[in-house]
mmCIF file of C-alpha atoms in Angstrom:
data_model
loop_
_atom_site.group_PDB
_atom_site.id
_atom_site.type_symbol
_atom_site.label_atom_id
_atom_site.label_comp_id
_atom_site.label_asym_id
_atom_site.label_seq_id
_atom_site.Cartn_x
_atom_site.Cartn_y
_atom_site.Cartn_z
ATOM 1 C CA MET A 1 44.846 -5.521 100.322
ATOM 2 C CA GLY A 2 45.744 -9.678 99.881
ATOM 3 C CA ASP A 3 42.926 -9.759 97.120
ATOM 4 C CA LEU A 4 44.222 -6.846 95.859
ATOM 5 C CA SER A 5 48.350 -8.811 96.273
ATOM 6 C CA ARG A 6 46.595 -12.025 94.543
ATOM 7 C CA ARG A 7 44.720 -9.799 91.576
ATOM 8 C CA GLY A 8 48.109 -8.643 90.685
ATOM 9 C CA PHE A 9 49.813 -11.802 90.645
ATOM 10 C CA GLY A 10 47.558 -12.874 88.871
ATOM 11 C CA ALA A 11 48.013 -10.592 86.053
ATOM 12 C CA SER A 12 51.322 -11.031 85.826
ATOM 13 C CA VAL A 13 51.534 -14.631 85.942
ATOM 14 C CA LEU A 14 48.836 -13.903 83.224
ATOM 15 C CA ALA A 15 51.024 -11.488 80.835
ATOM 16 C CA ALA A 16 54.277 -14.112 82.177
ATOM 17 C CA LEU A 17 52.508 -16.259 79.539
ATOM 18 C CA SER A 18 51.338 -14.551 76.775
ATOM 19 C CA ALA A 19 54.562 -12.568 76.627
ATOM 20 C CA GLY A 20 55.556 -16.446 76.289
ATOM 21 C CA CYS A 21 52.781 -17.709 73.415
ATOM 22 C CA LEU A 22 53.653 -14.608 70.958
ATOM 23 C CA GLY A 23 57.501 -15.410 71.266
ATOM 24 C CA ASN A 24 56.605 -19.183 70.238
ATOM 25 C CA ARG A 25 53.808 -18.589 67.407
ATOM 26 C CA PRO A 26 54.838 -19.990 63.548
ATOM 27 C CA GLU A 27 57.508 -18.897 61.605
ATOM 28 C CA GLU A 28 54.884 -18.071 58.523
ATOM 29 C CA GLU A 29 52.594 -16.298 60.747
ATOM 30 C CA SER A 30 56.160 -13.653 61.244
ATOM 31 C CA GLU A 31 55.704 -12.810 57.114
ATOM 32 C CA THR A 32 53.458 -10.865 58.115
ATOM 33 C CA THR A 33 56.393 -8.124 59.200
ATOM 34 C CA PRO A 34 57.227 -5.112 56.976
ATOM 35 C CA VAL A 35 59.823 -5.914 54.553
ATOM 36 C CA PRO A 36 61.465 -2.092 53.948
ATOM 37 C CA GLU A 37 61.342 -0.259 51.006
ATOM 38 C CA PRO A 38 64.602 -0.784 48.394
ATOM 39 C CA THR A 39 66.769 1.702 47.611
ATOM 40 C CA ALA A 40 67.380 3.714 44.426
ATOM 41 C CA SER A 41 69.617 1.708 43.484
ATOM 42 C CA GLN A 42 68.485 -1.894 43.656
ATOM 43 C CA ARG A 43 65.005 -0.032 41.996
ATOM 44 C CA THR A 44 67.736 0.446 39.006
ATOM 45 C CA SER A 45 69.064 -2.818 39.363
ATOM 46 C CA THR A 46 65.499 -4.520 38.950
ATOM 47 C CA ALA A 47 64.417 -2.421 36.005
ATOM 48 C CA ASP A 48 67.349 -2.586 33.464
ATOM 49 C CA ARG A 49 67.254 -7.063 34.865
ATOM 50 C CA VAL A 50 63.213 -7.068 34.052
ATOM 51 C CA GLY A 51 63.583 -4.645 30.041
ATOM 52 C CA THR A 52 66.336 -7.052 29.325
ATOM 53 C CA ALA A 53 64.818 -10.939 30.293
ATOM 54 C CA SER A 54 61.890 -8.400 28.073
ATOM 55 C CA THR A 55 64.337 -7.526 25.462
ATOM 56 C CA ALA A 56 65.700 -10.645 24.923
ATOM 57 C CA ASN A 57 61.613 -13.209 24.936
ATOM 58 C CA SER A 58 60.413 -10.517 22.272
ATOM 59 C CA ALA A 59 63.975 -10.726 20.214
ATOM 60 C CA ALA A 60 63.941 -15.441 20.239
ATOM 61 C CA PRO A 61 59.864 -15.231 18.296
ATOM 62 C CA ALA A 62 60.916 -12.780 15.942
ATOM 63 C CA ASN A 63 63.494 -13.951 15.448
ATOM 64 C CA ALA A 64 62.229 -17.823 14.996
ATOM 65 C CA SER A 65 59.338 -15.453 12.806
ATOM 66 C CA THR A 66 61.829 -14.768 10.193
ATOM 67 C CA ALA A 67 63.563 -17.822 9.803
ATOM 68 C CA GLN A 68 59.680 -19.605 9.369
ATOM 69 C CA ARG A 69 58.922 -16.934 6.598
ATOM 70 C CA ALA A 70 62.359 -17.600 5.087
ATOM 71 C CA GLU A 71 61.170 -22.145 4.756
ATOM 72 C CA ALA A 72 57.755 -21.424 3.438
ATOM 73 C CA SER A 73 59.556 -18.815 0.914
ATOM 74 C CA GLN A 74 62.253 -21.531 -0.364
ATOM 75 C CA THR A 75 59.517 -24.074 0.216
ATOM 76 C CA ASN A 76 57.489 -22.177 -2.155
ATOM 77 C CA SER A 77 59.937 -21.271 -4.186
ATOM 78 C CA THR A 78 61.009 -25.369 -5.086
ATOM 79 C CA THR A 79 57.249 -25.803 -5.709
ATOM 80 C CA GLU A 80 57.216 -22.942 -8.748
ATOM 81 C CA THR A 81 60.227 -24.289 -10.180
ATOM 82 C CA SER A 82 58.906 -28.342 -10.150
ATOM 83 C CA ALA A 83 55.559 -26.662 -11.588
ATOM 84 C CA ARG A 84 57.183 -24.908 -14.220
ATOM 85 C CA LEU A 85 59.467 -27.573 -15.139
ATOM 86 C CA GLN A 86 56.472 -30.091 -14.851
ATOM 87 C CA VAL A 87 54.533 -27.613 -17.627
ATOM 88 C CA GLU A 88 58.350 -27.656 -19.830
ATOM 89 C CA THR A 89 58.355 -31.198 -20.056
ATOM 90 C CA GLU A 90 54.879 -31.746 -20.565
ATOM 91 C CA THR A 91 54.727 -33.276 -23.889
ATOM 92 C CA GLN A 92 51.845 -31.464 -26.051
ATOM 93 C CA THR A 93 48.785 -32.886 -27.652
ATOM 94 C CA PRO A 94 48.615 -32.447 -31.010
ATOM 95 C CA THR A 95 45.989 -30.393 -32.501
ATOM 96 C CA PRO A 96 43.647 -31.565 -35.431
ATOM 97 C CA GLU A 97 44.020 -29.896 -38.940
ATOM 98 C CA PRO A 98 41.717 -28.306 -40.321
ATOM 99 C CA ASN A 99 40.000 -30.279 -43.232
ATOM 100 C CA HIS A 100 41.029 -33.802 -41.888
ATOM 101 C CA ARG A 101 38.905 -36.472 -40.459
ATOM 102 C CA SER A 102 39.201 -39.752 -41.676
ATOM 103 C CA VAL A 103 35.818 -42.268 -40.507
ATOM 104 C CA ASP A 104 35.304 -46.072 -41.150
ATOM 105 C CA THR A 105 32.165 -47.874 -39.028
ATOM 106 C CA THR A 106 29.587 -50.579 -39.450
ATOM 107 C CA PHE A 107 26.060 -49.928 -38.937
ATOM 108 C CA ARG A 108 23.050 -50.789 -39.161
ATOM 109 C CA LEU A 109 19.569 -48.411 -41.515
ATOM 110 C CA GLU A 110 16.254 -50.209 -40.510
ATOM 111 C CA GLU A 111 13.519 -49.556 -43.910
ATOM 112 C CA ASN A 112 13.439 -45.734 -43.974
ATOM 113 C CA GLU A 113 15.923 -45.012 -41.891
ATOM 114 C CA TYR A 114 19.774 -42.797 -43.712
ATOM 115 C CA GLU A 115 22.368 -42.089 -41.593
ATOM 116 C CA ASP A 116 24.256 -38.938 -42.384
ATOM 117 C CA PHE A 117 28.456 -37.079 -41.810
ATOM 118 C CA THR A 118 29.290 -33.576 -41.579
ATOM 119 C CA VAL A 119 31.523 -32.079 -42.745
ATOM 120 C CA ASP A 120 33.410 -28.858 -42.399
ATOM 121 C CA ALA A 121 35.451 -27.894 -45.541
ATOM 122 C CA THR A 122 37.346 -24.404 -44.507
ATOM 123 C CA GLY A 123 38.871 -24.511 -47.725
ATOM 124 C CA GLN A 124 38.964 -26.186 -50.747
ATOM 125 C CA THR A 125 39.325 -29.977 -49.569
ATOM 126 C CA THR A 126 39.480 -33.289 -51.453
ATOM 127 C CA LEU A 127 36.161 -36.093 -49.489
ATOM 128 C CA SER A 128 36.889 -40.095 -50.867
ATOM 129 C CA TYR A 129 34.646 -42.616 -49.234
ATOM 130 C CA ASP A 130 34.155 -46.426 -49.995
ATOM 131 C CA LEU A 131 30.838 -47.843 -49.811
ATOM 132 C CA ILE A 132 29.300 -52.168 -49.128
ATOM 133 C CA VAL A 133 26.675 -53.087 -48.456
ATOM 134 C CA ARG A 134 26.834 -56.691 -46.288
ATOM 135 C CA ARG A 135 22.799 -57.481 -46.241
ATOM 136 C CA GLY A 136 19.837 -55.577 -47.739
ATOM 137 C CA PRO A 137 18.602 -53.965 -50.564
ATOM 138 C CA ALA A 138 20.445 -51.162 -52.487
ATOM 139 C CA VAL A 139 20.787 -47.563 -50.880
ATOM 140 C CA ASP A 140 22.037 -43.730 -51.770
ATOM 141 C CA VAL A 141 24.949 -42.113 -50.865
ATOM 142 C CA ILE A 142 23.550 -38.191 -50.856
ATOM 143 C CA LEU A 143 26.198 -35.240 -50.604
ATOM 144 C CA PHE A 144 23.969 -31.796 -49.678
ATOM 145 C CA THR A 145 25.202 -28.298 -48.019
ATOM 146 C CA GLU A 146 23.751 -27.592 -44.811
ATOM 147 C CA GLU A 147 20.821 -25.517 -46.583
ATOM 148 C CA GLU A 148 19.689 -28.630 -49.167
ATOM 149 C CA TYR A 149 20.681 -31.295 -46.414
ATOM 150 C CA ARG A 150 17.116 -29.816 -44.572
ATOM 151 C CA ALA A 151 14.952 -29.791 -47.404
ATOM 152 C CA PHE A 152 16.029 -33.392 -47.379
ATOM 153 C CA GLN A 153 15.379 -33.856 -43.636
ATOM 154 C CA SER A 154 11.420 -32.271 -45.016
ATOM 155 C CA ARG A 155 11.538 -34.878 -47.830
ATOM 156 C CA TYR A 156 11.453 -31.754 -50.578
ATOM 157 C CA ARG A 157 12.981 -31.973 -53.434
ATOM 158 C CA ALA A 158 16.941 -31.271 -52.496
ATOM 159 C CA ARG A 159 20.544 -30.538 -54.243
ATOM 160 C CA TYR A 160 23.162 -32.830 -54.701
ATOM 161 C CA ALA A 161 26.737 -33.143 -55.622
ATOM 162 C CA GLY A 162 25.826 -35.720 -58.869
ATOM 163 C CA GLU A 163 30.094 -36.036 -59.571
ATOM 164 C CA VAL A 164 30.177 -37.706 -56.068
ATOM 165 C CA SER A 165 26.808 -38.568 -55.098
ATOM 166 C CA ARG A 166 25.305 -42.668 -55.856
ATOM 167 C CA PHE A 167 21.873 -44.690 -56.184
ATOM 168 C CA HIS A 168 20.434 -47.575 -55.084
ATOM 169 C CA LYS A 169 25.094 -48.972 -55.086
ATOM 170 C CA THR A 170 25.383 -52.438 -52.865
ATOM 171 C CA ASN A 171 28.632 -51.403 -53.863
ATOM 172 C CA ILE A 172 30.856 -47.876 -54.618
ATOM 173 C CA ARG A 173 34.609 -48.265 -54.679
ATOM 174 C CA ASP A 174 36.833 -45.437 -53.896
ATOM 175 C CA ASN A 175 34.627 -42.228 -54.616
ATOM 176 C CA ARG A 176 35.304 -38.914 -54.167
ATOM 177 C CA ILE A 177 35.003 -36.003 -55.123
ATOM 178 C CA THR A 178 36.646 -31.577 -54.944
ATOM 179 C CA ILE A 179 34.269 -29.663 -52.495
ATOM 180 C CA GLU A 180 34.515 -25.396 -52.148
ATOM 181 C CA PRO A 181 34.621 -24.609 -48.623
ATOM 182 C CA GLY A 182 31.890 -24.872 -46.500
ATOM 183 C CA THR A 183 29.325 -27.659 -44.107
ATOM 184 C CA TYR A 184 28.456 -30.631 -46.131
ATOM 185 C CA ARG A 185 26.376 -33.687 -45.319
ATOM 186 C CA LEU A 186 27.134 -36.890 -46.602
ATOM 187 C CA VAL A 187 24.472 -39.144 -46.292
ATOM 188 C CA VAL A 188 23.427 -42.912 -46.897
ATOM 189 C CA ASN A 189 19.862 -43.270 -47.143
ATOM 190 C CA ASN A 190 17.900 -46.748 -46.599
ATOM 191 C CA THR A 191 14.644 -43.782 -47.635
ATOM 192 C CA ASP A 192 12.214 -44.162 -51.221
ATOM 193 C CA TRP A 193 13.199 -40.219 -50.253
ATOM 194 C CA SER A 194 12.126 -40.263 -55.050
ATOM 195 C CA ARG A 195 12.347 -36.113 -54.857
ATOM 196 C CA ALA A 196 16.161 -35.499 -56.468
ATOM 197 C CA VAL A 197 16.457 -33.201 -57.979
ATOM 198 C CA PRO A 198 18.252 -32.283 -60.634
ATOM 199 C CA SER A 199 17.968 -36.182 -61.931
ATOM 200 C CA PRO A 200 14.733 -37.690 -61.700
ATOM 201 C CA SER A 201 16.120 -39.982 -63.740
ATOM 202 C CA GLU A 202 17.749 -41.462 -61.197
ATOM 203 C CA PRO A 203 15.901 -44.642 -59.888
ATOM 204 C CA TYR A 204 13.537 -44.106 -57.302
ATOM 205 C CA ASP A 205 14.086 -46.396 -54.263
ATOM 206 C CA VAL A 206 11.477 -48.376 -52.767
ATOM 207 C CA LEU A 207 11.055 -49.862 -48.999
ATOM 208 C CA GLU A 208 12.818 -53.203 -48.812
ATOM 209 C CA ASP A 209 13.510 -54.008 -45.986
ATOM 210 C CA GLU A 210 16.624 -52.545 -43.192
ATOM 211 C CA CYS A 211 20.551 -52.987 -44.507
ATOM 212 C CA LEU A 212 23.634 -53.468 -42.660
ATOM 213 C CA VAL A 213 26.587 -51.260 -44.521
ATOM 214 C CA ASP A 214 29.702 -51.245 -43.872
ATOM 215 C CA PHE A 215 31.311 -46.918 -44.436
ATOM 216 C CA SER A 216 33.819 -45.219 -44.111
ATOM 217 C CA PHE A 217 34.712 -41.455 -45.878
ATOM 218 C CA ASN A 218 37.907 -39.274 -45.419
ATOM 219 C CA THR A 219 39.156 -35.378 -46.049
ATOM 220 C CA LYS A 220 41.885 -33.633 -47.223
ATOM 221 C CA PRO A 221 42.870 -30.636 -48.174
ATOM 222 C CA ALA A 222 43.054 -31.230 -51.640
ATOM 223 C CA ALA A 223 46.489 -28.581 -51.598
ATOM 224 C CA THR A 224 48.560 -32.072 -50.698
ATOM 225 C CA GLU A 225 46.751 -33.961 -53.841
#
């Protein structure tokens, strides 16, 4: 009986101590206490606030995007305007007029060499040239059509413009001719080519060493004469 009373007393003490411990738990453990469900009016008010915030956040990037697009468009417009102004105020490089050409040069011709110049005439053209051999043997100045020039290159007989061509000369001053439309070759010759046609009486060239030549020519439309 006494043992039962002691057991009952011990159980009572244990229960009292357990109750005291539960009453003194830290506050953070009390967070596990269930939260009561919100009322219908509270849910509606919360939803309205969330919806308003979402609309404001989504509107801000859209407004920013519109401003950026407007700024980019203004920048592109300014750039395009500057480019147009630059093109409109740029000074145009004049295009060379047809049948106008001028050459003034000095060159050395070795023995058995020649120098040639292309002359393109798109209409009636006046060709003028001037030559002086500063040192060395006399030379020929011969005007060929393109076809006859190829014959000359092969050392065949070739027709040439007799009015302007000269053979075995060291000084030719301002020789000129009017030529018809076409492509020609003006040749300063220091070879022994002797197959000229139609003037076989012209003196034949002989190889006599290199020469130094000052040569100039120009072309212009015959109508401006």
